[in-house]
Amino acid sequence: MRSIPIATACTIYHKFFCETNLDAYDPYLIAMSSIYLAGKVEEQHLRTRDIINVSNRYFNPSGEPLELDSRFWELRDSIVQCELLMLRVLRFQVSFQHPHKYLLHYLVSLQNWLNRHSWQRTPVAVTAWALLRDSYHGALC
């Protein structure tokens, strides 16, 4: 996944739990549904099977991939139903203005302003992108 869909998934996840109680819903199911919904919103479609397999591998590193049995289909249906719930809770407002394009514009302007040696010596761009990515780990987004 690219940066924008990941940022959208993080924002959807945080906004959902700002509207609801954390104890009322499974945060892992909400996370999977956020990724699924963000892929649709940002037009980088992900298959539910891929989301389930990656999540399963993350939570069970030594486990086998899920077979296409009833457990898999129940989890898939839960993700789809949870997506609909999230859309209703967020009142279908799932399109966001992310700061990525603004940061890119400012970094290009700064690069043009500084000389080449100063730009290469100072990790401004790397630090700025790291701070932007880290901001999505909390409720700042």
PDB file of N, CA and C in Angstrom, residues 43-137:
ATOM      1  N   GLU A  43      -8.840   4.384  -4.071  1.00  0.00           N
ATOM      2  CA  GLU A  43      -8.778   3.649  -5.336  1.00  0.00           C
ATOM      3  C   GLU A  43      -7.510   2.816  -5.480  1.00  0.00           C
ATOM      4  N   GLN A  44      -7.131   2.187  -4.396  1.00  0.00           N
ATOM      5  CA  GLN A  44      -6.072   1.184  -4.423  1.00  0.00           C
ATOM      6  C   GLN A  44      -6.683  -0.068  -3.793  1.00  0.00           C
ATOM      7  N   HIS A  45      -7.506  -0.727  -4.568  1.00  0.00           N
ATOM      8  CA  HIS A  45      -8.298  -1.834  -4.060  1.00  0.00           C
ATOM      9  C   HIS A  45      -7.413  -2.980  -3.589  1.00  0.00           C
ATOM     10  N   LEU A  46      -7.770  -3.500  -2.431  1.00  0.00           N
ATOM     11  CA  LEU A  46      -7.090  -4.659  -1.865  1.00  0.00           C
ATOM     12  C   LEU A  46      -8.109  -5.775  -1.722  1.00  0.00           C
ATOM     13  N   ARG A  47      -7.671  -6.967  -1.979  1.00  0.00           N
ATOM     14  CA  ARG A  47      -8.565  -8.103  -1.798  1.00  0.00           C
ATOM     15  C   ARG A  47      -8.701  -8.397  -0.311  1.00  0.00           C
ATOM     16  N   THR A  48      -9.916  -8.740   0.097  1.00  0.00           N
ATOM     17  CA  THR A  48     -10.121  -9.063   1.513  1.00  0.00           C
ATOM     18  C   THR A  48      -9.275 -10.261   1.915  1.00  0.00           C
ATOM     19  N   ARG A  49      -9.073 -11.175   1.002  1.00  0.00           N
ATOM     20  CA  ARG A  49      -8.247 -12.341   1.323  1.00  0.00           C
ATOM     21  C   ARG A  49      -6.818 -11.912   1.672  1.00  0.00           C
ATOM     22  N   ASP A  50      -6.270 -10.947   0.941  1.00  0.00           N
ATOM     23  CA  ASP A  50      -4.922 -10.459   1.238  1.00  0.00           C
ATOM     24  C   ASP A  50      -4.869  -9.790   2.608  1.00  0.00           C
ATOM     25  N   ILE A  51      -5.878  -8.983   2.918  1.00  0.00           N
ATOM     26  CA  ILE A  51      -5.920  -8.315   4.223  1.00  0.00           C
ATOM     27  C   ILE A  51      -6.007  -9.350   5.338  1.00  0.00           C
ATOM     28  N   ILE A  52      -6.837 -10.358   5.156  1.00  0.00           N
ATOM     29  CA  ILE A  52      -6.992 -11.403   6.172  1.00  0.00           C
ATOM     30  C   ILE A  52      -5.704 -12.190   6.332  1.00  0.00           C
ATOM     31  N   ASN A  53      -5.079 -12.573   5.227  1.00  0.00           N
ATOM     32  CA  ASN A  53      -3.845 -13.365   5.313  1.00  0.00           C
ATOM     33  C   ASN A  53      -2.702 -12.585   5.954  1.00  0.00           C
ATOM     34  N   VAL A  54      -2.555 -11.318   5.598  1.00  0.00           N
ATOM     35  CA  VAL A  54      -1.488 -10.507   6.197  1.00  0.00           C
ATOM     36  C   VAL A  54      -1.758 -10.298   7.685  1.00  0.00           C
ATOM     37  N   SER A  55      -2.996 -10.027   8.044  1.00  0.00           N
ATOM     38  CA  SER A  55      -3.343  -9.853   9.461  1.00  0.00           C
ATOM     39  C   SER A  55      -3.122 -11.140  10.237  1.00  0.00           C
ATOM     40  N   ASN A  56      -3.523 -12.252   9.652  1.00  0.00           N
ATOM     41  CA  ASN A  56      -3.327 -13.544  10.312  1.00  0.00           C
ATOM     42  C   ASN A  56      -1.843 -13.830  10.510  1.00  0.00           C
ATOM     43  N   ARG A  57      -1.035 -13.529   9.518  1.00  0.00           N
ATOM     44  CA  ARG A  57       0.411 -13.750   9.615  1.00  0.00           C
ATOM     45  C   ARG A  57       1.029 -12.821  10.664  1.00  0.00           C
ATOM     46  N   TYR A  58       0.508 -11.595  10.757  1.00  0.00           N
ATOM     47  CA  TYR A  58       1.031 -10.636  11.728  1.00  0.00           C
ATOM     48  C   TYR A  58       0.725 -11.083  13.161  1.00  0.00           C
ATOM     49  N   PHE A  59      -0.502 -11.545  13.393  1.00  0.00           N
ATOM     50  CA  PHE A  59      -0.899 -11.932  14.747  1.00  0.00           C
ATOM     51  C   PHE A  59      -0.466 -13.348  15.105  1.00  0.00           C
ATOM     52  N   ASN A  60      -0.229 -14.195  14.104  1.00  0.00           N
ATOM     53  CA  ASN A  60       0.238 -15.568  14.318  1.00  0.00           C
ATOM     54  C   ASN A  60       1.434 -15.823  13.412  1.00  0.00           C
ATOM     55  N   PRO A  61       2.619 -15.318  13.767  1.00  0.00           N
ATOM     56  CA  PRO A  61       3.773 -15.430  12.863  1.00  0.00           C
ATOM     57  C   PRO A  61       4.144 -16.867  12.506  1.00  0.00           C
ATOM     58  N   SER A  62       3.919 -17.792  13.407  1.00  0.00           N
ATOM     59  CA  SER A  62       4.288 -19.177  13.120  1.00  0.00           C
ATOM     60  C   SER A  62       3.122 -19.982  12.553  1.00  0.00           C
ATOM     61  N   GLY A  63       1.956 -19.363  12.441  1.00  0.00           N
ATOM     62  CA  GLY A  63       0.779 -20.075  11.967  1.00  0.00           C
ATOM     63  C   GLY A  63       0.728 -20.219  10.459  1.00  0.00           C
ATOM     64  N   GLU A  64      -0.119 -21.097  10.024  1.00  0.00           N
ATOM     65  CA  GLU A  64      -0.342 -21.334   8.600  1.00  0.00           C
ATOM     66  C   GLU A  64      -1.363 -20.324   8.069  1.00  0.00           C
ATOM     67  N   PRO A  65      -1.332 -20.044   6.763  1.00  0.00           N
ATOM     68  CA  PRO A  65      -2.380 -19.185   6.184  1.00  0.00           C
ATOM     69  C   PRO A  65      -3.749 -19.831   6.376  1.00  0.00           C
ATOM     70  N   LEU A  66      -4.754 -19.002   6.514  1.00  0.00           N
ATOM     71  CA  LEU A  66      -6.100 -19.527   6.718  1.00  0.00           C
ATOM     72  C   LEU A  66      -6.574 -20.264   5.476  1.00  0.00           C
ATOM     73  N   GLU A  67      -7.198 -21.378   5.707  1.00  0.00           N
ATOM     74  CA  GLU A  67      -7.830 -22.120   4.616  1.00  0.00           C
ATOM     75  C   GLU A  67      -9.152 -21.440   4.275  1.00  0.00           C
ATOM     76  N   LEU A  68      -9.647 -21.722   3.104  1.00  0.00           N
ATOM     77  CA  LEU A  68     -10.934 -21.159   2.699  1.00  0.00           C
ATOM     78  C   LEU A  68     -12.064 -21.977   3.312  1.00  0.00           C
ATOM     79  N   ASP A  69     -12.129 -21.946   4.625  1.00  0.00           N
ATOM     80  CA  ASP A  69     -13.161 -22.687   5.337  1.00  0.00           C
ATOM     81  C   ASP A  69     -14.144 -21.702   5.966  1.00  0.00           C
ATOM     82  N   SER A  70     -14.989 -22.200   6.841  1.00  0.00           N
ATOM     83  CA  SER A  70     -16.028 -21.348   7.421  1.00  0.00           C
ATOM     84  C   SER A  70     -15.435 -20.203   8.247  1.00  0.00           C
ATOM     85  N   ARG A  71     -14.308 -20.440   8.913  1.00  0.00           N
ATOM     86  CA  ARG A  71     -13.675 -19.381   9.718  1.00  0.00           C
ATOM     87  C   ARG A  71     -13.244 -18.210   8.827  1.00  0.00           C
ATOM     88  N   PHE A  72     -12.655 -18.526   7.696  1.00  0.00           N
ATOM     89  CA  PHE A  72     -12.233 -17.482   6.754  1.00  0.00           C
ATOM     90  C   PHE A  72     -13.434 -16.681   6.264  1.00  0.00           C
ATOM     91  N   TRP A  73     -14.494 -17.373   5.852  1.00  0.00           N
ATOM     92  CA  TRP A  73     -15.658 -16.681   5.296  1.00  0.00           C
ATOM     93  C   TRP A  73     -16.367 -15.854   6.359  1.00  0.00           C
ATOM     94  N   GLU A  74     -16.375 -16.325   7.604  1.00  0.00           N
ATOM     95  CA  GLU A  74     -16.964 -15.535   8.685  1.00  0.00           C
ATOM     96  C   GLU A  74     -16.166 -14.254   8.916  1.00  0.00           C
ATOM     97  N   LEU A  75     -14.845 -14.358   8.886  1.00  0.00           N
ATOM     98  CA  LEU A  75     -13.996 -13.184   9.064  1.00  0.00           C
ATOM     99  C   LEU A  75     -14.170 -12.208   7.902  1.00  0.00           C
ATOM    100  N   ARG A  76     -14.261 -12.738   6.700  1.00  0.00           N
ATOM    101  CA  ARG A  76     -14.475 -11.885   5.527  1.00  0.00           C
ATOM    102  C   ARG A  76     -15.806 -11.151   5.633  1.00  0.00           C
ATOM    103  N   ASP A  77     -16.866 -11.871   6.005  1.00  0.00           N
ATOM    104  CA  ASP A  77     -18.173 -11.233   6.170  1.00  0.00           C
ATOM    105  C   ASP A  77     -18.149 -10.193   7.290  1.00  0.00           C
ATOM    106  N   SER A  78     -17.396 -10.475   8.344  1.00  0.00           N
ATOM    107  CA  SER A  78     -17.275  -9.513   9.447  1.00  0.00           C
ATOM    108  C   SER A  78     -16.605  -8.231   8.984  1.00  0.00           C
ATOM    109  N   ILE A  79     -15.582  -8.353   8.151  1.00  0.00           N
ATOM    110  CA  ILE A  79     -14.889  -7.166   7.634  1.00  0.00           C
ATOM    111  C   ILE A  79     -15.836  -6.326   6.787  1.00  0.00           C
ATOM    112  N   VAL A  80     -16.610  -6.977   5.932  1.00  0.00           N
ATOM    113  CA  VAL A  80     -17.542  -6.247   5.060  1.00  0.00           C
ATOM    114  C   VAL A  80     -18.646  -5.586   5.889  1.00  0.00           C
ATOM    115  N   GLN A  81     -19.197  -6.308   6.872  1.00  0.00           N
ATOM    116  CA  GLN A  81     -20.232  -5.730   7.726  1.00  0.00           C
ATOM    117  C   GLN A  81     -19.678  -4.585   8.569  1.00  0.00           C
ATOM    118  N   CYS A  82     -18.456  -4.750   9.038  1.00  0.00           N
ATOM    119  CA  CYS A  82     -17.806  -3.709   9.832  1.00  0.00           C
ATOM    120  C   CYS A  82     -17.550  -2.463   8.984  1.00  0.00           C
ATOM    121  N   GLU A  83     -17.221  -2.672   7.721  1.00  0.00           N
ATOM    122  CA  GLU A  83     -17.034  -1.535   6.810  1.00  0.00           C
ATOM    123  C   GLU A  83     -18.318  -0.716   6.718  1.00  0.00           C
ATOM    124  N   LEU A  84     -19.444  -1.386   6.591  1.00  0.00           N
ATOM    125  CA  LEU A  84     -20.729  -0.684   6.510  1.00  0.00           C
ATOM    126  C   LEU A  84     -21.035   0.051   7.811  1.00  0.00           C
ATOM    127  N   LEU A  85     -20.735  -0.590   8.940  1.00  0.00           N
ATOM    128  CA  LEU A  85     -20.921   0.053  10.238  1.00  0.00           C
ATOM    129  C   LEU A  85     -20.059   1.312  10.345  1.00  0.00           C
ATOM    130  N   MET A  86     -18.807   1.201   9.930  1.00  0.00           N
ATOM    131  CA  MET A  86     -17.895   2.339  10.008  1.00  0.00           C
ATOM    132  C   MET A  86     -18.386   3.494   9.137  1.00  0.00           C
ATOM    133  N   LEU A  87     -18.882   3.182   7.967  1.00  0.00           N
ATOM    134  CA  LEU A  87     -19.417   4.230   7.092  1.00  0.00           C
ATOM    135  C   LEU A  87     -20.586   4.956   7.753  1.00  0.00           C
ATOM    136  N   ARG A  88     -21.462   4.193   8.413  1.00  0.00           N
ATOM    137  CA  ARG A  88     -22.594   4.825   9.089  1.00  0.00           C
ATOM    138  C   ARG A  88     -22.135   5.669  10.273  1.00  0.00           C
ATOM    139  N   VAL A  89     -21.211   5.129  11.074  1.00  0.00           N
ATOM    140  CA  VAL A  89     -20.726   5.869  12.247  1.00  0.00           C
ATOM    141  C   VAL A  89     -20.023   7.156  11.825  1.00  0.00           C
ATOM    142  N   LEU A  90     -19.250   7.091  10.743  1.00  0.00           N
ATOM    143  CA  LEU A  90     -18.519   8.268  10.261  1.00  0.00           C
ATOM    144  C   LEU A  90     -19.365   9.143   9.334  1.00  0.00           C
ATOM    145  N   ARG A  91     -20.641   8.791   9.203  1.00  0.00           N
ATOM    146  CA  ARG A  91     -21.585   9.538   8.370  1.00  0.00           C
ATOM    147  C   ARG A  91     -21.079   9.690   6.935  1.00  0.00           C
ATOM    148  N   PHE A  92     -20.455   8.625   6.441  1.00  0.00           N
ATOM    149  CA  PHE A  92     -19.948   8.531   5.067  1.00  0.00           C
ATOM    150  C   PHE A  92     -18.919   9.614   4.740  1.00  0.00           C
ATOM    151  N   GLN A  93     -18.334  10.215   5.742  1.00  0.00           N
ATOM    152  CA  GLN A  93     -17.291  11.224   5.533  1.00  0.00           C
ATOM    153  C   GLN A  93     -15.934  10.553   5.701  1.00  0.00           C
ATOM    154  N   VAL A  94     -15.477   9.924   4.625  1.00  0.00           N
ATOM    155  CA  VAL A  94     -14.235   9.147   4.682  1.00  0.00           C
ATOM    156  C   VAL A  94     -13.200   9.638   3.670  1.00  0.00           C
ATOM    157  N   SER A  95     -13.416  10.807   3.128  1.00  0.00           N
ATOM    158  CA  SER A  95     -12.441  11.403   2.216  1.00  0.00           C
ATOM    159  C   SER A  95     -11.748  12.536   2.964  1.00  0.00           C
ATOM    160  N   PHE A  96     -10.421  12.497   2.993  1.00  0.00           N
ATOM    161  CA  PHE A  96      -9.667  13.435   3.817  1.00  0.00           C
ATOM    162  C   PHE A  96      -8.621  14.167   2.988  1.00  0.00           C
ATOM    163  N   GLN A  97      -8.279  15.378   3.424  1.00  0.00           N
ATOM    164  CA  GLN A  97      -7.170  16.142   2.847  1.00  0.00           C
ATOM    165  C   GLN A  97      -5.932  15.802   3.658  1.00  0.00           C
ATOM    166  N   HIS A  98      -5.033  15.066   3.088  1.00  0.00           N
ATOM    167  CA  HIS A  98      -3.810  14.694   3.787  1.00  0.00           C
ATOM    168  C   HIS A  98      -2.711  15.714   3.495  1.00  0.00           C
ATOM    169  N   PRO A  99      -1.775  15.881   4.412  1.00  0.00           N
ATOM    170  CA  PRO A  99      -0.727  16.896   4.238  1.00  0.00           C
ATOM    171  C   PRO A  99       0.422  16.474   3.325  1.00  0.00           C
ATOM    172  N   HIS A 100       0.368  15.304   2.724  1.00  0.00           N
ATOM    173  CA  HIS A 100       1.488  14.806   1.923  1.00  0.00           C
ATOM    174  C   HIS A 100       1.853  15.734   0.764  1.00  0.00           C
ATOM    175  N   LYS A 101       0.839  16.167   0.011  1.00  0.00           N
ATOM    176  CA  LYS A 101       1.157  17.005  -1.152  1.00  0.00           C
ATOM    177  C   LYS A 101       1.687  18.371  -0.722  1.00  0.00           C
ATOM    178  N   TYR A 102       1.213  18.886   0.411  1.00  0.00           N
ATOM    179  CA  TYR A 102       1.719  20.166   0.901  1.00  0.00           C
ATOM    180  C   TYR A 102       3.168  20.034   1.361  1.00  0.00           C
ATOM    181  N   LEU A 103       3.458  18.945   2.056  1.00  0.00           N
ATOM    182  CA  LEU A 103       4.831  18.719   2.500  1.00  0.00           C
ATOM    183  C   LEU A 103       5.764  18.583   1.301  1.00  0.00           C
ATOM    184  N   LEU A 104       5.331  17.860   0.293  1.00  0.00           N
ATOM    185  CA  LEU A 104       6.151  17.705  -0.904  1.00  0.00           C
ATOM    186  C   LEU A 104       6.426  19.063  -1.560  1.00  0.00           C
ATOM    187  N   HIS A 105       5.410  19.896  -1.631  1.00  0.00           N
ATOM    188  CA  HIS A 105       5.577  21.238  -2.207  1.00  0.00           C
ATOM    189  C   HIS A 105       6.595  22.049  -1.400  1.00  0.00           C
ATOM    190  N   TYR A 106       6.480  22.021  -0.083  1.00  0.00           N
ATOM    191  CA  TYR A 106       7.409  22.780   0.764  1.00  0.00           C
ATOM    192  C   TYR A 106       8.825  22.237   0.677  1.00  0.00           C
ATOM    193  N   LEU A 107       8.958  20.920   0.584  1.00  0.00           N
ATOM    194  CA  LEU A 107      10.298  20.339   0.478  1.00  0.00           C
ATOM    195  C   LEU A 107      10.967  20.708  -0.845  1.00  0.00           C
ATOM    196  N   VAL A 108      10.200  20.728  -1.920  1.00  0.00           N
ATOM    197  CA  VAL A 108      10.760  21.140  -3.215  1.00  0.00           C
ATOM    198  C   VAL A 108      11.182  22.605  -3.157  1.00  0.00           C
ATOM    199  N   SER A 109      10.354  23.443  -2.543  1.00  0.00           N
ATOM    200  CA  SER A 109      10.714  24.861  -2.404  1.00  0.00           C
ATOM    201  C   SER A 109      11.973  25.027  -1.566  1.00  0.00           C
ATOM    202  N   LEU A 110      12.065  24.276  -0.486  1.00  0.00           N
ATOM    203  CA  LEU A 110      13.238  24.352   0.375  1.00  0.00           C
ATOM    204  C   LEU A 110      14.485  23.841  -0.337  1.00  0.00           C
ATOM    205  N   GLN A 111      14.327  22.791  -1.110  1.00  0.00           N
ATOM    206  CA  GLN A 111      15.464  22.251  -1.863  1.00  0.00           C
ATOM    207  C   GLN A 111      15.967  23.265  -2.892  1.00  0.00           C
ATOM    208  N   ASN A 112      15.056  23.975  -3.524  1.00  0.00           N
ATOM    209  CA  ASN A 112      15.453  25.007  -4.493  1.00  0.00           C
ATOM    210  C   ASN A 112      16.120  26.203  -3.809  1.00  0.00           C
ATOM    211  N   TRP A 113      15.758  26.454  -2.567  1.00  0.00           N
ATOM    212  CA  TRP A 113      16.292  27.592  -1.839  1.00  0.00           C
ATOM    213  C   TRP A 113      17.689  27.308  -1.287  1.00  0.00           C
ATOM    214  N   LEU A 114      17.907  26.075  -0.796  1.00  0.00           N
ATOM    215  CA  LEU A 114      19.213  25.705  -0.240  1.00  0.00           C
ATOM    216  C   LEU A 114      20.176  25.309  -1.353  1.00  0.00           C
ATOM    217  N   ASN A 115      21.462  25.424  -1.067  1.00  0.00           N
ATOM    218  CA  ASN A 115      22.418  24.918  -2.050  1.00  0.00           C
ATOM    219  C   ASN A 115      22.483  23.396  -1.950  1.00  0.00           C
ATOM    220  N   ARG A 116      23.032  22.750  -2.952  1.00  0.00           N
ATOM    221  CA  ARG A 116      23.026  21.291  -3.050  1.00  0.00           C
ATOM    222  C   ARG A 116      23.749  20.635  -1.868  1.00  0.00           C
ATOM    223  N   HIS A 117      24.869  21.198  -1.461  1.00  0.00           N
ATOM    224  CA  HIS A 117      25.645  20.615  -0.359  1.00  0.00           C
ATOM    225  C   HIS A 117      24.848  20.655   0.952  1.00  0.00           C
ATOM    226  N   SER A 118      24.202  21.775   1.227  1.00  0.00           N
ATOM    227  CA  SER A 118      23.398  21.895   2.454  1.00  0.00           C
ATOM    228  C   SER A 118      22.224  20.925   2.435  1.00  0.00           C
ATOM    229  N   TRP A 119      21.603  20.782   1.285  1.00  0.00           N
ATOM    230  CA  TRP A 119      20.448  19.875   1.167  1.00  0.00           C
ATOM    231  C   TRP A 119      20.862  18.425   1.404  1.00  0.00           C
ATOM    232  N   GLN A 120      21.991  18.025   0.849  1.00  0.00           N
ATOM    233  CA  GLN A 120      22.439  16.639   1.000  1.00  0.00           C
ATOM    234  C   GLN A 120      22.962  16.361   2.404  1.00  0.00           C
ATOM    235  N   ARG A 121      23.514  17.360   3.046  1.00  0.00           N
ATOM    236  CA  ARG A 121      24.098  17.185   4.371  1.00  0.00           C
ATOM    237  C   ARG A 121      23.025  17.152   5.463  1.00  0.00           C
ATOM    238  N   THR A 122      21.924  17.830   5.252  1.00  0.00           N
ATOM    239  CA  THR A 122      20.867  17.944   6.249  1.00  0.00           C
ATOM    240  C   THR A 122      19.709  17.019   5.873  1.00  0.00           C
ATOM    241  N   PRO A 123      19.306  16.118   6.766  1.00  0.00           N
ATOM    242  CA  PRO A 123      18.226  15.174   6.431  1.00  0.00           C
ATOM    243  C   PRO A 123      16.828  15.763   6.644  1.00  0.00           C
ATOM    244  N   VAL A 124      16.593  16.922   6.067  1.00  0.00           N
ATOM    245  CA  VAL A 124      15.310  17.599   6.262  1.00  0.00           C
ATOM    246  C   VAL A 124      14.162  16.772   5.693  1.00  0.00           C
ATOM    247  N   ALA A 125      14.306  16.297   4.476  1.00  0.00           N
ATOM    248  CA  ALA A 125      13.212  15.568   3.820  1.00  0.00           C
ATOM    249  C   ALA A 125      12.904  14.267   4.548  1.00  0.00           C
ATOM    250  N   VAL A 126      13.936  13.529   4.907  1.00  0.00           N
ATOM    251  CA  VAL A 126      13.731  12.247   5.597  1.00  0.00           C
ATOM    252  C   VAL A 126      13.054  12.479   6.945  1.00  0.00           C
ATOM    253  N   THR A 127      13.503  13.483   7.659  1.00  0.00           N
ATOM    254  CA  THR A 127      12.924  13.793   8.966  1.00  0.00           C
ATOM    255  C   THR A 127      11.478  14.259   8.832  1.00  0.00           C
ATOM    256  N   ALA A 128      11.201  15.089   7.848  1.00  0.00           N
ATOM    257  CA  ALA A 128       9.836  15.585   7.647  1.00  0.00           C
ATOM    258  C   ALA A 128       8.876  14.450   7.313  1.00  0.00           C
ATOM    259  N   TRP A 129       9.297  13.542   6.426  1.00  0.00           N
ATOM    260  CA  TRP A 129       8.434  12.409   6.081  1.00  0.00           C
ATOM    261  C   TRP A 129       8.246  11.488   7.275  1.00  0.00           C
ATOM    262  N   ALA A 130       9.285  11.289   8.074  1.00  0.00           N
ATOM    263  CA  ALA A 130       9.175  10.439   9.265  1.00  0.00           C
ATOM    264  C   ALA A 130       8.200  11.046  10.272  1.00  0.00           C
ATOM    265  N   LEU A 131       8.286  12.348  10.471  1.00  0.00           N
ATOM    266  CA  LEU A 131       7.353  13.015  11.384  1.00  0.00           C
ATOM    267  C   LEU A 131       5.919  12.925  10.875  1.00  0.00           C
ATOM    268  N   LEU A 132       5.749  13.063   9.575  1.00  0.00           N
ATOM    269  CA  LEU A 132       4.409  12.955   8.997  1.00  0.00           C
ATOM    270  C   LEU A 132       3.846  11.551   9.199  1.00  0.00           C
ATOM    271  N   ARG A 133       4.652  10.538   8.919  1.00  0.00           N
ATOM    272  CA  ARG A 133       4.202   9.154   9.122  1.00  0.00           C
ATOM    273  C   ARG A 133       3.896   8.881  10.590  1.00  0.00           C
ATOM    274  N   ASP A 134       4.747   9.376  11.477  1.00  0.00           N
ATOM    275  CA  ASP A 134       4.546   9.137  12.907  1.00  0.00           C
ATOM    276  C   ASP A 134       3.302   9.833  13.440  1.00  0.00           C
ATOM    277  N   SER A 135       2.900  10.924  12.815  1.00  0.00           N
ATOM    278  CA  SER A 135       1.712  11.635  13.291  1.00  0.00           C
ATOM    279  C   SER A 135       0.447  10.796  13.133  1.00  0.00           C
ATOM    280  N   TYR A 136       0.464   9.828  12.252  1.00  0.00           N
ATOM    281  CA  TYR A 136      -0.711   8.979  12.051  1.00  0.00           C
ATOM    282  C   TYR A 136      -0.827   7.862  13.079  1.00  0.00           C
ATOM    283  N   HIS A 137       0.167   7.707  13.939  1.00  0.00           N
ATOM    284  CA  HIS A 137       0.095   6.684  14.982  1.00  0.00           C
ATOM    285  C   HIS A 137      -0.762   7.128  16.160  1.00  0.00           C
TER     286      HIS A 137
END
